[in-house]
mmCIF file of C-alpha atoms and ligand atoms in Angstrom:
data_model
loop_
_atom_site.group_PDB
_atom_site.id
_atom_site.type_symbol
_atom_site.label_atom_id
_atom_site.label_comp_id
_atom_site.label_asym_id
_atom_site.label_seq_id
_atom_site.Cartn_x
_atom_site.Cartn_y
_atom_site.Cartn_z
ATOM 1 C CA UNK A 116 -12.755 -7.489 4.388
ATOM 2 C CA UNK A 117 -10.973 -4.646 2.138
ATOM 3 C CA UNK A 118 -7.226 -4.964 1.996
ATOM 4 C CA UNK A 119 -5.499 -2.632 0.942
ATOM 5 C CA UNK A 120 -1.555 -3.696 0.317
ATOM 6 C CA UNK A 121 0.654 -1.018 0.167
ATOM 7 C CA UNK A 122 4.443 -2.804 -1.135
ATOM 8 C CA UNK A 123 7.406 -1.227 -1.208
ATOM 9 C CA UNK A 124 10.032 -3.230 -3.547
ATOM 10 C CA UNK A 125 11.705 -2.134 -6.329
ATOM 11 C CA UNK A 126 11.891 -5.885 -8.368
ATOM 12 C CA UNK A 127 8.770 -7.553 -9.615
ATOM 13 C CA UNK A 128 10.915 -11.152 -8.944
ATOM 14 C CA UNK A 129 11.913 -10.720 -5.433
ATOM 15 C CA UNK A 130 10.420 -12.827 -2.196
ATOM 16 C CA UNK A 131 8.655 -9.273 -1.174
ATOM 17 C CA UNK A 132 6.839 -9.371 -4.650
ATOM 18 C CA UNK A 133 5.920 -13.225 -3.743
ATOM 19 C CA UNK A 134 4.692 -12.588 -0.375
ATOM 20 C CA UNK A 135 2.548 -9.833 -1.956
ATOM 21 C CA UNK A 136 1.474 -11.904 -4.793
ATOM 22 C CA UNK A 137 0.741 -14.915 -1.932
ATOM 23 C CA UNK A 138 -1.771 -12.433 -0.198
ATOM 24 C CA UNK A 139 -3.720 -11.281 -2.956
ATOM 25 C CA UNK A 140 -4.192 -14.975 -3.910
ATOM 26 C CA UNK A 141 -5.135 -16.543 -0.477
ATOM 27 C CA UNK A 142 -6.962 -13.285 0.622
ATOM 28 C CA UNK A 143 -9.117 -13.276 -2.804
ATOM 29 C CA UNK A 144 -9.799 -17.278 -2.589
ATOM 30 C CA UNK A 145 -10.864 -16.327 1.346
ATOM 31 C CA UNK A 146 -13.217 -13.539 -0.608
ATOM 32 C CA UNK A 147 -11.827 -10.610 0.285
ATOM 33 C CA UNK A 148 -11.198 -7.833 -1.592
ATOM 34 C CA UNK A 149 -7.709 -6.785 -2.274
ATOM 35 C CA UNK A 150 -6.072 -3.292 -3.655
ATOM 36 C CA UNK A 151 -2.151 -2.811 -3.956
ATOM 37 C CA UNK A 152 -0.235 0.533 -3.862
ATOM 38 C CA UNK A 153 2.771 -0.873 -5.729
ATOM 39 C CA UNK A 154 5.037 2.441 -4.531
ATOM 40 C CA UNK A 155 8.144 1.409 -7.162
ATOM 41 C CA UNK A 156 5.745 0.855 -10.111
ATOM 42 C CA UNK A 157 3.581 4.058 -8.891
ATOM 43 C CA UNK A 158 6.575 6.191 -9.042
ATOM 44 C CA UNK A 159 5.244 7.283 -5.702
ATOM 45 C CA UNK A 160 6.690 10.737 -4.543
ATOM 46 C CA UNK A 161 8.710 10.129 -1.612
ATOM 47 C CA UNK A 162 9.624 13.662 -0.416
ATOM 48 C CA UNK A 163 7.359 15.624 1.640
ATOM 49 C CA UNK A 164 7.578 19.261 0.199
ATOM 50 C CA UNK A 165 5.391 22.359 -0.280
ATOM 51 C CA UNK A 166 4.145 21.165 -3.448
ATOM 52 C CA UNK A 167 1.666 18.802 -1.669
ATOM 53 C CA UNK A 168 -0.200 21.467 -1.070
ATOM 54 C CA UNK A 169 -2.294 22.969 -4.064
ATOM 55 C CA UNK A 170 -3.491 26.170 -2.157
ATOM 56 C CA UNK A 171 -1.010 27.171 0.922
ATOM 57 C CA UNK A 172 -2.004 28.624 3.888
ATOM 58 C CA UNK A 173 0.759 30.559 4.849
ATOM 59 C CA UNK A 174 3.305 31.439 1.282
ATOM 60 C CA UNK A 175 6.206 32.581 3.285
ATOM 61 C CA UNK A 176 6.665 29.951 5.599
ATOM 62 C CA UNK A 177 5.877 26.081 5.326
ATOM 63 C CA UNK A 178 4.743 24.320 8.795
ATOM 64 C CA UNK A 179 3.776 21.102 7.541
ATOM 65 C CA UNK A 180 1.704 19.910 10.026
ATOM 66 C CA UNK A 181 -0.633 22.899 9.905
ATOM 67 C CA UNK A 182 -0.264 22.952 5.937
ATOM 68 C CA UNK A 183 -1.768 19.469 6.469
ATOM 69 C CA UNK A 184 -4.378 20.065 8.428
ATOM 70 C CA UNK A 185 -5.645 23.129 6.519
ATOM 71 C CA UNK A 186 -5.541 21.159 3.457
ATOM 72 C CA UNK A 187 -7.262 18.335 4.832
ATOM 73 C CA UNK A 188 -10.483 20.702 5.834
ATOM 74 C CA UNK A 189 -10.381 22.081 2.232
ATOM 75 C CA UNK A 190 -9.714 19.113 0.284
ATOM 76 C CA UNK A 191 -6.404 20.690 -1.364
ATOM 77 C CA UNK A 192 -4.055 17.778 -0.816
ATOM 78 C CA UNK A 193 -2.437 16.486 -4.017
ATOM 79 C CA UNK A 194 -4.425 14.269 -6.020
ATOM 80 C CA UNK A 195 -1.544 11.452 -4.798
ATOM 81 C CA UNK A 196 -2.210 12.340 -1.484
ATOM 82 C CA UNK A 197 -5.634 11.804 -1.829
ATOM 83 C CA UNK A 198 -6.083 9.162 -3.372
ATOM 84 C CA UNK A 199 -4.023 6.837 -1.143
ATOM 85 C CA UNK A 200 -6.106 8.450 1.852
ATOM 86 C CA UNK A 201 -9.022 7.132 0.095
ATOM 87 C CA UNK A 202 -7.484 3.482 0.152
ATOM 88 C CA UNK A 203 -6.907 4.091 3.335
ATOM 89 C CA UNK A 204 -10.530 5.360 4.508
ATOM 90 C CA UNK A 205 -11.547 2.530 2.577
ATOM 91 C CA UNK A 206 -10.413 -0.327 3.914
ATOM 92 C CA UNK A 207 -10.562 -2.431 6.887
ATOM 93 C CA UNK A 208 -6.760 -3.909 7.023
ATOM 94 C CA UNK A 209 -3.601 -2.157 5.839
ATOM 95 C CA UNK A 210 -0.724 -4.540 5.207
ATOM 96 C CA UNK A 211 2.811 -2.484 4.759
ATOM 97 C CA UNK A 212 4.980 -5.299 2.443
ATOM 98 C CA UNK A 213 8.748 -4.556 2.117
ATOM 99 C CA UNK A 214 11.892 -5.485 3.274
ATOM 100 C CA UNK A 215 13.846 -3.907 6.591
ATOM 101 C CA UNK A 216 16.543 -1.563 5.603
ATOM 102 C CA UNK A 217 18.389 -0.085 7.726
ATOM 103 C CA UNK A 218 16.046 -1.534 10.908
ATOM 104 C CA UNK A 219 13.447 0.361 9.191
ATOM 105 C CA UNK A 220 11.580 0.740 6.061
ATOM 106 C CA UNK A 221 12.641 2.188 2.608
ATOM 107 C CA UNK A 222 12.004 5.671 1.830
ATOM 108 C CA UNK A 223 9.584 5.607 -0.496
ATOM 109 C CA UNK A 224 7.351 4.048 2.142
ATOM 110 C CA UNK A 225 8.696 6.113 4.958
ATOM 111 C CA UNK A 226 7.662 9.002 2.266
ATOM 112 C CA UNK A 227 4.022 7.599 1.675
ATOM 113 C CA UNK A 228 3.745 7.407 5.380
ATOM 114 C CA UNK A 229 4.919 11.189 5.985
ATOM 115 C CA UNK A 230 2.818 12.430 3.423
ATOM 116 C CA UNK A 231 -0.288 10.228 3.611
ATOM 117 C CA UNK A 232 -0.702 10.136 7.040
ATOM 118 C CA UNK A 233 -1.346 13.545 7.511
ATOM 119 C CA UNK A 234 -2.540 15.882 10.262
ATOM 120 C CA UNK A 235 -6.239 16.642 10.036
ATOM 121 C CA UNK A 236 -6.483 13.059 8.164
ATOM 122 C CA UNK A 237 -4.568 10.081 10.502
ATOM 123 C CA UNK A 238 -4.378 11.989 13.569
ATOM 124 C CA UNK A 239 -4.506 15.737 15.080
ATOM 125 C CA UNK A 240 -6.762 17.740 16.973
ATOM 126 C CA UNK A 241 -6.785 15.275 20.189
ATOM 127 C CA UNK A 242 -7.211 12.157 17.508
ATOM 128 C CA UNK A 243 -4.211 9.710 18.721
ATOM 129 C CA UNK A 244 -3.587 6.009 19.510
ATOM 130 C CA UNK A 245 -6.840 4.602 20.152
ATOM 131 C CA UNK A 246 -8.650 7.737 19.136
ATOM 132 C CA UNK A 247 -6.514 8.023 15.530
ATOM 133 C CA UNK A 248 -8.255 8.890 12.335
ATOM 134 C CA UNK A 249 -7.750 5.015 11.551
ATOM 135 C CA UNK A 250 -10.041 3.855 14.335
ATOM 136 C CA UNK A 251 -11.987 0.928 13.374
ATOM 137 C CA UNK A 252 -9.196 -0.617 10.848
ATOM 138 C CA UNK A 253 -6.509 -3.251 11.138
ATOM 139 C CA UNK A 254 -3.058 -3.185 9.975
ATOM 140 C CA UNK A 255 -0.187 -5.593 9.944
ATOM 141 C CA UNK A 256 3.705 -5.518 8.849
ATOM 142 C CA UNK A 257 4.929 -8.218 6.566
ATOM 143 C CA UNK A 258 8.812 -7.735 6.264
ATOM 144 C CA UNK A 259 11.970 -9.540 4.940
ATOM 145 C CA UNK A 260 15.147 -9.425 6.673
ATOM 146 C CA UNK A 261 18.599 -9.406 5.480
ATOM 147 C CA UNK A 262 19.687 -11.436 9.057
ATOM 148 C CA UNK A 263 18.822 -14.795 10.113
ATOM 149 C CA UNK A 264 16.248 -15.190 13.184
ATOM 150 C CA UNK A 265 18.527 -15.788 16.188
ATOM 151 C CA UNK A 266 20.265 -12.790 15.092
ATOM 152 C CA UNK A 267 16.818 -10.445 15.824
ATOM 153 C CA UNK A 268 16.372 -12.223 19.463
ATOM 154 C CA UNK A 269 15.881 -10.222 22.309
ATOM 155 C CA UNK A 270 19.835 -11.339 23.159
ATOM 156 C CA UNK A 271 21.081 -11.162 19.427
ATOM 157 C CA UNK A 272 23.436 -9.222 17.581
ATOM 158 C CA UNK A 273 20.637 -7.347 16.175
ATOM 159 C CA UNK A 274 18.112 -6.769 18.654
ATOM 160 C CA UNK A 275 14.384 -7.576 19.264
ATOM 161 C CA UNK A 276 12.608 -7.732 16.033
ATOM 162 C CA UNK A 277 9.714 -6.446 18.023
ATOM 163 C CA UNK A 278 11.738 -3.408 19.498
ATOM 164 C CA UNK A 279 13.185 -2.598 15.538
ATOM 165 C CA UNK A 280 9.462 -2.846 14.821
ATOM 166 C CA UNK A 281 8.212 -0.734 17.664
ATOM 167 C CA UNK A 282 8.611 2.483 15.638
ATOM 168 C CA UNK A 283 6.309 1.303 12.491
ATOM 169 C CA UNK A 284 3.759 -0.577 14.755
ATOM 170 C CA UNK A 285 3.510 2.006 17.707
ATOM 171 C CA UNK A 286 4.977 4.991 16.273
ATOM 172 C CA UNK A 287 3.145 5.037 13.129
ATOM 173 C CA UNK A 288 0.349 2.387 12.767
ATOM 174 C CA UNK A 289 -1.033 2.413 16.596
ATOM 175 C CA UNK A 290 -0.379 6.384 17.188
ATOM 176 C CA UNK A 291 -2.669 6.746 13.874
ATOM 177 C CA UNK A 292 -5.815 4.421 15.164
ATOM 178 C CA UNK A 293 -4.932 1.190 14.061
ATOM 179 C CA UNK A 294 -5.191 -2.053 15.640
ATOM 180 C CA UNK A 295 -1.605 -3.636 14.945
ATOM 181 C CA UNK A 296 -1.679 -7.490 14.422
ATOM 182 C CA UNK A 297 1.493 -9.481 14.889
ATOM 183 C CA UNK A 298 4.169 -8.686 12.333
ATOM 184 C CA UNK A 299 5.098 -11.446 9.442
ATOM 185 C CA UNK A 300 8.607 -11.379 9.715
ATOM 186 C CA UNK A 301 10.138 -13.932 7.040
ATOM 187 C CA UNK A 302 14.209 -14.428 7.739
ATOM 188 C CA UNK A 303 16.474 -14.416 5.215
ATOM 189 C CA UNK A 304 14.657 -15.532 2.486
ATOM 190 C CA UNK A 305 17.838 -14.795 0.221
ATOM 191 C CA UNK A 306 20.097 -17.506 1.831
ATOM 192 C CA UNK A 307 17.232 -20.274 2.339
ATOM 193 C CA UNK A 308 16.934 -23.245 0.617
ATOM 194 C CA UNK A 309 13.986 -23.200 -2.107
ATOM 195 C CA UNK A 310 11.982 -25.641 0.566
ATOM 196 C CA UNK A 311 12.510 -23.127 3.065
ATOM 197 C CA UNK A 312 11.488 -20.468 0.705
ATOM 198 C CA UNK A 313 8.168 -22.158 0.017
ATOM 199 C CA UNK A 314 7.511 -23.321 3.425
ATOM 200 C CA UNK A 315 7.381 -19.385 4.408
ATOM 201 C CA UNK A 316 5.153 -18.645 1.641
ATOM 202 C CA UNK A 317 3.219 -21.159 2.952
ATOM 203 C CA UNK A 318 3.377 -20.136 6.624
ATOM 204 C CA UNK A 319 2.289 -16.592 5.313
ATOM 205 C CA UNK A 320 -0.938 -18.415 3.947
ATOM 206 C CA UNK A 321 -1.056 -19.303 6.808
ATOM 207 C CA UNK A 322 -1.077 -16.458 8.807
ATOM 208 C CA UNK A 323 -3.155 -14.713 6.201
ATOM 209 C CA UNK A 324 -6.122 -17.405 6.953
ATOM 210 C CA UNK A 325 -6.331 -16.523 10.781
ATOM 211 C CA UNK A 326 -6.197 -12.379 10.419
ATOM 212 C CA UNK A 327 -10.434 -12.062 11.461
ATOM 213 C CA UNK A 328 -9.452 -14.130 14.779
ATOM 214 C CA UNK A 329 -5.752 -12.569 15.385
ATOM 215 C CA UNK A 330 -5.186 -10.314 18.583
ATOM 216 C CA UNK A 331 -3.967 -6.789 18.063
ATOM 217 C CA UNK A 332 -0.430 -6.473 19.716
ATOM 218 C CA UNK A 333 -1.538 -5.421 23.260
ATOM 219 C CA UNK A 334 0.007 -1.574 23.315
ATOM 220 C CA UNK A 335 -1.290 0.399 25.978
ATOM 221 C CA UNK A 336 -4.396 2.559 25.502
ATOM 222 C CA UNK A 337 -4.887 6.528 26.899
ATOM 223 C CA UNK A 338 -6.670 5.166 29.766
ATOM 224 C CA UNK A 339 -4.097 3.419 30.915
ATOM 225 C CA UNK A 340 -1.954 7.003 31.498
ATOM 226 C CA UNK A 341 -2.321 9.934 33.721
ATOM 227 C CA UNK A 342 -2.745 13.523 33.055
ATOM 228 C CA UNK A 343 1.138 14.181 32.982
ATOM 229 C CA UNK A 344 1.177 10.874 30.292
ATOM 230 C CA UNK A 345 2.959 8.501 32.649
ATOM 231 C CA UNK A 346 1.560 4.947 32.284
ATOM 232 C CA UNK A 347 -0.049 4.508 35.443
ATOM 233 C CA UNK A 348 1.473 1.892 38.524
ATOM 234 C CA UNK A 349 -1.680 -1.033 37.570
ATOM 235 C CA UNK A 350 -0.647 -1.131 34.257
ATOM 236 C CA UNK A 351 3.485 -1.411 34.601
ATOM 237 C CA UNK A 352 4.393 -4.703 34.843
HETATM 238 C C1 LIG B 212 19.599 -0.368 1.734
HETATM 239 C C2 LIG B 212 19.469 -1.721 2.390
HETATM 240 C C3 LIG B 212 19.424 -1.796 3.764
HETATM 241 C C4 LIG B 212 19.276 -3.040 4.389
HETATM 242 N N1 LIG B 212 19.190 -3.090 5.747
HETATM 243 C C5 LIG B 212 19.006 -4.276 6.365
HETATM 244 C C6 LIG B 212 18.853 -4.352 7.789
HETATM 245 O O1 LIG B 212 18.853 -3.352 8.492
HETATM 246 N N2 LIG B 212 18.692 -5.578 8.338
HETATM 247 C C7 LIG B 212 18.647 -6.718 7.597
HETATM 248 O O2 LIG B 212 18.486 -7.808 8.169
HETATM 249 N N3 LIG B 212 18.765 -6.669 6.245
HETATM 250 C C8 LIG B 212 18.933 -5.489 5.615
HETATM 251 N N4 LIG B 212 19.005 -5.437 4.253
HETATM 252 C C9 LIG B 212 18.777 -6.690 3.480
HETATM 253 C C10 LIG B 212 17.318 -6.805 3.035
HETATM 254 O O3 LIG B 212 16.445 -6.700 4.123
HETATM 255 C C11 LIG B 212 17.083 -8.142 2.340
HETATM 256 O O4 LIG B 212 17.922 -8.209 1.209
HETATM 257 C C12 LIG B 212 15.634 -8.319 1.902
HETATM 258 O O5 LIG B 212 14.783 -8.259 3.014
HETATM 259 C C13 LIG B 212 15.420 -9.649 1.208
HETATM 260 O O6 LIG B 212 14.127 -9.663 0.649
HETATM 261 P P1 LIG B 212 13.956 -9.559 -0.950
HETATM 262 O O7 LIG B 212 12.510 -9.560 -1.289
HETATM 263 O O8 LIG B 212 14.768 -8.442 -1.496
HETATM 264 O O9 LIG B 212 14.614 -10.949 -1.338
HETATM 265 P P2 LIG B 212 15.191 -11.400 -2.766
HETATM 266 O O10 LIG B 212 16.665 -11.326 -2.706
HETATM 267 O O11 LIG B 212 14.486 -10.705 -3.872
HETATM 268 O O12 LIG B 212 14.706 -12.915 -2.816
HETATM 269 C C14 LIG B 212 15.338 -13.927 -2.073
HETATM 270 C C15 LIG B 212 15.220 -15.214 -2.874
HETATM 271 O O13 LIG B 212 13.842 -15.596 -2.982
HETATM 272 C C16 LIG B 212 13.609 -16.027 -4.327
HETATM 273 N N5 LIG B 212 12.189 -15.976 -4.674
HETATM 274 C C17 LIG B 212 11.510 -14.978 -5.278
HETATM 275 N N6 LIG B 212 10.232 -15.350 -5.483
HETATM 276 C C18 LIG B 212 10.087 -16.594 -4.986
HETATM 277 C C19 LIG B 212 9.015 -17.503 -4.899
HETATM 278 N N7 LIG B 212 7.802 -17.207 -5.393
HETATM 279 N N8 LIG B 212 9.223 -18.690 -4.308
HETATM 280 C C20 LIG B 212 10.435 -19.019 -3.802
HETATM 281 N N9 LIG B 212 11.502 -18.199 -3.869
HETATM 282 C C21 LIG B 212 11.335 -17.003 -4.458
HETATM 283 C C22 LIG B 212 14.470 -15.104 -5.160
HETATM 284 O O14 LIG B 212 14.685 -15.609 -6.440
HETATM 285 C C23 LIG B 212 15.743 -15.060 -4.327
HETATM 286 O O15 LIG B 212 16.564 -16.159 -4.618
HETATM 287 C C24 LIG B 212 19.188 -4.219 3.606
HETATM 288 C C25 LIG B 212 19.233 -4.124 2.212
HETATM 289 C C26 LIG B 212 19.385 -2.881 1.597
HETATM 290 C C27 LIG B 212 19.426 -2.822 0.090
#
């Protein structure tokens, strides 16, 4: 398989970096092939503006999504935009790395996802969900939390981890073609003991070993709706 890890945390030290470092070395002893967009390190452009466009469409009035989609036909994305769309057509699991903030992720990953995934490219023109421009390809969170575990139960302080994650996994990685494995969700890591520390490493090795045999998270597919988008009675349970 081609992995393709794209990590979003700003010191080389930190548990993310370990967890990232843990993956290239069990994925490359498993002989697979691993690239990393390291976002911090790239200096990787966050903001989505009109200068990821090198020829615009329309000069007096910037509609993103059609800028996109334009520039995806002609090949005038920027040359960062491009080449992480490469990665991406390239390889057969994505793995976002980085730690929740704010329930969510950081910006400079939000921004690779607003600018990367773009119309024309990820999704567009009828291309969604099970149809997405990433057909074909895996893709799996690996995050850190702040919070311990009980704290993200469906009846804790927090909330579902799976409903914070629903966003990412459905919103972004599903809606775009993917087939979402089950997140890697490591607790805490900053107030665990060192064992602890190590046994999630390990438990990430783990996981890491079992991704060609994993089931995709079991979102709904278009069939499964009617023509006004309403998930249909069979499937609501
Ligand atoms: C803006 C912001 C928003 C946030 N929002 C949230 C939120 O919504 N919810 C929430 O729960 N948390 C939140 N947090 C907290 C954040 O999620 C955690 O601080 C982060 O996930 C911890 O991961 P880390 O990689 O930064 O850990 P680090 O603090 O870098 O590492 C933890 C420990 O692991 C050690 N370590 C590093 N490498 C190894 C190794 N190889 N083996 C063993 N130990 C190692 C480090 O030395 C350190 O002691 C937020 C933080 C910020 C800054």
């Amino acid at each position: 398989m081609k992995v393709l890890i794209v990590y979003a945390h700003e010191e080389p030290h930190s548990f993310n970096a370990a967890l990232k470092n843990t993956a290239i070395k069990t994925l490359e002893a498993a002989g697979h092939s691993v690239i990393v967009s390291d976002l911090y390190r790239m200096k990787f452009k966050a903001v989505a503006d009109g200068e990821d466009f090198l020829e615009r469409r329309d000069k007096h009035y910037l509609k993103r999504q059609l800028e996109e989609k334009a520039a995806a036909e002609l090949g005038t994305l920027s040359h960062d935009i491009l080449t992480e769309q490469k990665k991406l057509r390239d390889c057969d699991l994505l793995i976002l790395q980085f730690p929740l903030w704010w329930f969510s992720m950081p910006a400079i990953l939000k921004g690779w996802v607003d600018r990367v995934m773009a119309m024309g490219f990820a999704y567009g023109g009828g291309q969604w969900y099970d149809t997405g421009g990433m057909k074909g390809r895996k893709a799996m969170v690996s995050v850190t939390t702040g919070g311990p575990d009980f704290m993200y139960s469906p009846l804790g302080r927090n909330g579902d981890m799976d409903k914070i994650l629903f966003p990412i996994q459905h919103g972004i990685l599903y809606f775009c073609g993917f087939e979402v494995l089950p997140p890697f969700v490591a607790y805490s890591p900053a107030h665990a003991s060192p064992e602890q520390r190590d046994a999630m490493l390990k438990n990430y090795g783990k996981r890491l070993a079992t991704l060609e045999t994993l089931q995709p998270i079991a979102f709904h597919p278009t069939h499964h709706f009617d023509e006004r988008m309403q998930l249909k009675p069979e499937f609501q349970s």
